[in-house]
Short mmCIF file of C-alpha atoms in Angstrom, two decimals:
data_model
loop_
_atom_site.label_atom_id
_atom_site.label_comp_id
_atom_site.label_asym_id
_atom_site.label_seq_id
_atom_site.Cartn_x
_atom_site.Cartn_y
_atom_site.Cartn_z
CA UNK A 1 -0.02 -0.16 0.32
CA UNK A 2 1.52 3.46 -0.98
CA UNK A 3 1.65 6.30 1.08
CA UNK A 4 -1.01 8.14 -0.62
CA UNK A 5 -3.38 5.51 -0.53
CA UNK A 6 -2.77 5.35 3.22
CA UNK A 7 -3.28 8.83 3.78
CA UNK A 8 -6.46 8.94 1.81
CA UNK A 9 -8.16 6.29 3.74
CA UNK A 10 -7.06 8.25 6.93
CA UNK A 11 -8.66 11.06 5.78
CA UNK A 12 -11.98 9.31 4.91
CA UNK A 13 -11.94 7.92 8.52
CA UNK A 14 -11.46 11.11 9.93
CA UNK A 15 -14.14 12.78 7.49
CA UNK A 16 -16.55 9.47 8.64
CA UNK A 17 -16.32 10.33 12.63
CA UNK A 18 -17.04 14.05 12.36
CA UNK A 19 -20.11 13.31 10.18
CA UNK A 20 -21.16 11.01 13.02
CA UNK A 21 -20.36 13.65 15.68
CA UNK A 22 -22.78 16.57 13.51
CA UNK A 23 -25.48 13.55 12.95
CA UNK A 24 -25.38 12.99 16.94
CA UNK A 25 -25.35 16.84 17.90
CA UNK A 26 -28.08 17.07 15.14
CA UNK A 27 -30.15 14.79 16.82
CA UNK A 28 -29.45 15.82 20.25
CA UNK A 29 -30.83 19.32 18.79
CA UNK A 30 -33.75 18.00 17.07
CA UNK A 31 -34.77 15.57 19.57
CA UNK A 32 -38.68 15.84 21.11
CA UNK A 33 -38.71 17.84 24.29
CA UNK A 34 -40.85 19.23 26.96
CA UNK A 35 -42.18 22.79 27.28
CA UNK A 36 -43.22 23.43 30.74
CA UNK A 37 -44.77 26.96 31.99
CA UNK A 38 -44.86 27.40 35.60
CA UNK A 39 -46.92 30.31 36.83
CA UNK A 40 -48.07 31.68 40.32
CA UNK A 41 -50.66 34.44 39.87
CA UNK A 42 -53.07 36.63 41.90
CA UNK A 43 -56.68 37.13 40.83
CA UNK A 44 -58.44 40.50 41.60
CA UNK A 45 -62.03 41.68 41.08
CA UNK A 46 -65.49 41.43 42.05
CA UNK A 47 -67.67 38.15 42.83
CA UNK A 48 -71.10 37.32 43.85
CA UNK A 49 -72.57 34.66 46.13
CA UNK A 50 -76.18 33.00 46.67
CA UNK A 51 -76.60 29.96 49.02
CA UNK A 52 -80.55 29.85 50.18
CA UNK A 53 -79.19 27.37 53.07
CA UNK A 54 -77.96 30.97 54.65
CA UNK A 55 -80.04 33.64 53.01
CA UNK A 56 -82.05 33.96 49.73
CA UNK A 57 -80.05 37.14 48.96
CA UNK A 58 -77.27 37.65 46.57
CA UNK A 59 -74.36 39.05 48.11
CA UNK A 60 -71.70 41.16 46.15
CA UNK A 61 -67.91 42.21 46.88
CA UNK A 62 -64.38 41.64 46.90
CA UNK A 63 -63.25 38.56 45.02
CA UNK A 64 -59.30 37.21 45.61
CA UNK A 65 -57.43 34.38 44.18
CA UNK A 66 -54.15 32.75 44.91
CA UNK A 67 -53.55 30.27 42.22
CA UNK A 68 -50.62 27.89 40.64
CA UNK A 69 -50.97 27.04 37.18
CA UNK A 70 -48.53 24.34 35.24
CA UNK A 71 -49.10 23.37 31.64
CA UNK A 72 -46.84 20.65 30.12
CA UNK A 73 -46.55 20.30 26.27
CA UNK A 74 -44.85 16.86 25.21
CA UNK A 75 -43.55 17.50 21.72
CA UNK A 76 -43.13 13.70 21.31
CA UNK A 77 -46.97 12.67 21.72
CA UNK A 78 -48.62 16.03 21.29
CA UNK A 79 -50.17 15.94 24.79
CA UNK A 80 -50.69 18.76 26.64
CA UNK A 81 -51.38 18.41 30.34
CA UNK A 82 -52.40 21.20 32.63
CA UNK A 83 -52.46 21.21 36.36
CA UNK A 84 -53.55 24.18 38.45
CA UNK A 85 -54.72 24.63 42.16
CA UNK A 86 -55.84 27.68 44.00
CA UNK A 87 -57.82 29.11 46.71
CA UNK A 88 -60.21 31.71 46.99
CA UNK A 89 -61.44 34.41 49.03
CA UNK A 90 -64.77 36.52 48.78
CA UNK A 91 -65.82 39.23 51.31
CA UNK A 92 -69.28 39.81 50.26
CA UNK A 93 -71.98 42.31 51.77
CA UNK A 94 -75.85 42.32 51.30
CA UNK A 95 -77.68 45.03 49.08
CA UNK A 96 -78.35 46.74 52.22
CA UNK A 97 -74.93 46.99 53.43
CA UNK A 98 -75.41 46.04 57.01
CA UNK A 99 -74.44 42.03 56.58
CA UNK A 100 -71.45 40.44 55.53
CA UNK A 101 -70.30 36.95 54.45
CA UNK A 102 -67.24 35.24 53.90
CA UNK A 103 -66.13 32.58 51.46
CA UNK A 104 -63.26 30.57 51.38
CA UNK A 105 -62.80 27.76 48.39
CA UNK A 106 -60.04 25.82 47.05
CA UNK A 107 -59.92 24.08 43.91
CA UNK A 108 -57.91 21.07 42.12
CA UNK A 109 -57.92 20.50 38.50
CA UNK A 110 -55.65 18.34 35.97
CA UNK A 111 -56.67 18.02 32.41
CA UNK A 112 -54.57 16.02 29.37
CA UNK A 113 -55.34 17.52 25.94
CA UNK A 114 -54.53 16.44 22.43
CA UNK A 115 -52.93 19.14 20.54
CA UNK A 116 -53.52 19.91 16.89
CA UNK A 117 -51.32 22.04 15.66
CA UNK A 118 -51.41 25.02 12.86
CA UNK A 119 -55.58 24.63 13.05
CA UNK A 120 -56.94 26.57 11.00
CA UNK A 121 -54.17 29.09 11.16
CA UNK A 122 -50.49 29.31 11.24
CA UNK A 123 -49.09 29.35 14.87
CA UNK A 124 -52.51 28.88 16.14
CA UNK A 125 -52.65 25.41 18.43
CA UNK A 126 -55.91 23.75 19.55
CA UNK A 127 -56.13 21.48 22.47
CA UNK A 128 -58.80 19.23 23.93
CA UNK A 129 -59.24 16.53 26.48
CA UNK A 130 -60.49 15.04 29.49
CA UNK A 131 -60.56 16.73 32.78
CA UNK A 132 -60.77 16.17 36.72
CA UNK A 133 -62.00 18.49 39.06
CA UNK A 134 -62.21 19.26 42.79
CA UNK A 135 -63.88 22.57 44.74
CA UNK A 136 -64.50 22.36 48.33
CA UNK A 137 -64.72 24.83 51.29
CA UNK A 138 -67.08 26.87 53.07
CA UNK A 139 -68.99 29.68 53.20
CA UNK A 140 -69.86 31.67 56.55
CA UNK A 141 -72.46 34.22 57.37
CA UNK A 142 -71.87 35.76 60.93
CA UNK A 143 -75.48 37.44 60.95
CA UNK A 144 -77.23 33.97 61.17
CA UNK A 145 -78.38 32.86 64.32
CA UNK A 146 -78.79 29.04 63.14
CA UNK A 147 -77.72 28.48 60.11
CA UNK A 148 -74.08 30.48 60.18
CA UNK A 149 -71.88 27.73 57.42
CA UNK A 150 -72.75 26.01 54.08
CA UNK A 151 -70.02 23.97 53.20
CA UNK A 152 -69.13 23.27 49.63
CA UNK A 153 -67.90 20.15 48.05
CA UNK A 154 -67.80 18.98 44.71
CA UNK A 155 -65.66 16.33 42.48
CA UNK A 156 -66.25 15.77 38.62
CA UNK A 157 -64.74 15.13 35.53
CA UNK A 158 -65.54 16.83 32.34
CA UNK A 159 -63.73 18.69 29.45
CA UNK A 160 -60.95 21.23 29.06
CA UNK A 161 -60.02 22.89 25.83
CA UNK A 162 -57.58 25.43 24.98
CA UNK A 163 -56.50 27.70 21.82
CA UNK A 164 -53.26 29.28 21.84
CA UNK A 165 -51.57 31.23 19.22
CA UNK A 166 -47.66 32.32 19.36
CA UNK A 167 -46.39 35.88 18.08
CA UNK A 168 -43.99 38.12 19.26
CA UNK A 169 -44.07 41.74 20.68
CA UNK A 170 -40.76 44.20 20.47
CA UNK A 171 -38.98 40.90 19.40
CA UNK A 172 -39.79 38.72 22.33
CA UNK A 173 -42.31 35.81 22.88
CA UNK A 174 -45.90 36.45 22.93
CA UNK A 175 -48.47 33.70 23.61
CA UNK A 176 -52.24 34.14 23.59
CA UNK A 177 -54.55 31.45 25.03
CA UNK A 178 -58.25 31.13 25.89
CA UNK A 179 -59.01 27.88 28.29
CA UNK A 180 -62.36 26.43 29.40
CA UNK A 181 -62.89 24.37 31.63
CA UNK A 182 -66.40 22.39 32.16
CA UNK A 183 -67.20 19.82 34.60
CA UNK A 184 -69.93 17.61 33.12
CA UNK A 185 -70.55 14.74 35.93
CA UNK A 186 -69.70 13.96 39.37
CA UNK A 187 -70.74 14.17 43.15
CA UNK A 188 -71.68 17.00 45.35
CA UNK A 189 -72.59 17.56 48.81
CA UNK A 190 -75.45 19.03 50.33
CA UNK A 191 -77.76 18.50 53.17
CA UNK A 192 -81.21 19.15 53.33
CA UNK A 193 -83.18 22.32 53.06
CA UNK A 194 -83.92 22.41 56.80
CA UNK A 195 -80.74 20.00 58.27
CA UNK A 196 -78.98 21.47 60.38
CA UNK A 197 -75.06 20.90 60.41
CA UNK A 198 -75.69 19.78 64.27
CA UNK A 199 -77.50 16.64 63.11
CA UNK A 200 -74.78 15.64 60.87
CA UNK A 201 -72.56 15.99 63.20
CA UNK A 202 -74.46 13.69 65.72
CA UNK A 203 -74.95 11.35 63.20
CA UNK A 204 -77.46 11.69 60.67
CA UNK A 205 -75.10 10.97 57.35
CA UNK A 206 -77.70 10.01 55.08
CA UNK A 207 -78.60 11.50 52.09
CA UNK A 208 -75.60 13.96 51.89
CA UNK A 209 -73.81 12.66 48.56
CA UNK A 210 -75.64 13.71 45.43
CA UNK A 211 -74.86 12.57 41.96
CA UNK A 212 -74.33 16.24 40.19
CA UNK A 213 -74.64 16.68 36.41
CA UNK A 214 -76.06 19.29 34.14
CA UNK A 215 -79.25 19.00 35.43
CA UNK A 216 -78.86 19.88 38.92
CA UNK A 217 -75.32 21.21 38.61
CA UNK A 218 -73.25 23.73 36.23
CA UNK A 219 -69.94 25.05 36.30
CA UNK A 220 -67.78 26.68 34.06
CA UNK A 221 -64.33 28.63 33.86
CA UNK A 222 -63.20 30.97 30.83
CA UNK A 223 -59.96 31.81 31.15
CA UNK A 224 -57.99 34.23 28.83
CA UNK A 225 -54.30 35.15 29.29
CA UNK A 226 -51.13 36.35 27.61
CA UNK A 227 -47.40 35.09 28.49
CA UNK A 228 -44.77 37.71 27.68
CA UNK A 229 -41.25 36.54 27.62
CA UNK A 230 -39.08 39.23 29.89
CA UNK A 231 -36.09 37.30 30.14
CA UNK A 232 -34.40 34.05 29.09
CA UNK A 233 -37.11 31.89 30.68
CA UNK A 234 -38.98 34.44 33.04
CA UNK A 235 -42.57 34.87 32.09
CA UNK A 236 -45.15 37.41 32.76
CA UNK A 237 -48.53 36.88 32.60
CA UNK A 238 -51.36 38.94 32.33
CA UNK A 239 -55.24 37.66 31.94
CA UNK A 240 -59.12 37.97 32.93
CA UNK A 241 -60.74 35.01 34.73
CA UNK A 242 -64.44 33.85 34.79
CA UNK A 243 -66.17 31.42 36.48
CA UNK A 244 -69.67 30.53 37.00
CA UNK A 245 -71.24 27.81 39.42
CA UNK A 246 -74.54 26.88 39.92
CA UNK A 247 -76.75 24.07 41.66
CA UNK A 248 -79.87 23.12 42.65
CA UNK A 249 -80.42 20.36 44.92
CA UNK A 250 -82.49 19.26 47.88
CA UNK A 251 -84.32 22.57 47.21
CA UNK A 252 -81.07 24.45 47.92
CA UNK A 253 -80.16 26.82 45.33
CA UNK A 254 -76.51 28.22 44.75
CA UNK A 255 -75.22 30.54 42.45
CA UNK A 256 -71.34 32.09 42.50
CA UNK A 257 -70.35 34.19 39.73
CA UNK A 258 -66.72 35.89 39.82
CA UNK A 259 -65.07 38.35 37.29
CA UNK A 260 -61.29 39.05 37.93
CA UNK A 261 -58.07 40.55 36.33
CA UNK A 262 -55.30 37.80 36.62
CA UNK A 263 -51.39 38.88 37.44
CA UNK A 264 -48.81 36.19 37.49
CA UNK A 265 -44.93 35.45 36.83
CA UNK A 266 -43.06 32.36 36.32
CA UNK A 267 -40.79 30.66 33.99
CA UNK A 268 -40.67 28.44 30.97
CA UNK A 269 -38.49 25.24 31.14
CA UNK A 270 -37.10 23.11 28.34
CA UNK A 271 -36.52 19.48 29.42
CA UNK A 272 -35.95 16.37 27.07
#
């Protein structure tokens, strides 16, 4: 074997190794990844509460909410997972302004949605999937002599949907989203109309759980928000949340409506 042939073989081997490294780097760059957006937010707005177990009158006033929202998009499986938990507080008063009512409610929801890209417009994603929902808490009216507290417990499954549009503002990433959560069937807690909680405490536990469906309970949450990247991974969120909850069981009618401005901050994380 001549020296020229030997040099030629060595050169081909080096080129092959270099191509192998390049292909490996390219594969790492284009490998499927997860994008996780974690946001801590504060809702500030107005709300109303009507619970005929406590009072036939609707109470209106301040609405506050602290929440954590986590959205994970898996590029490989086209699945978007949403996990959210929050605590709501309302300080409301009757139309005369001489009675107040406190409301403290916590909620948790989980959804796994299939994502369709560029439907029907470029950079517009549409997502739909199942929802698991839990909400519970207390209403406290210190002005009542007998029924001062009304408990709220509701667990359900339903549908969660979202549309997101990716654009930019001043050369920074801007994501516009609309999300709707719609519980459909589940179970809820309710005493009888004239049943005191003391009776439950001393042992009257029958008939407290009720099948919940759109015939006796309807809930919907509309959430519109914009995520604006203000740093390498930092995200600022501004949005609006509207929630409607109503029920009619055991001759007890409830209706809660809230409208709130949402301000949040969090981060985007990219993982493989």
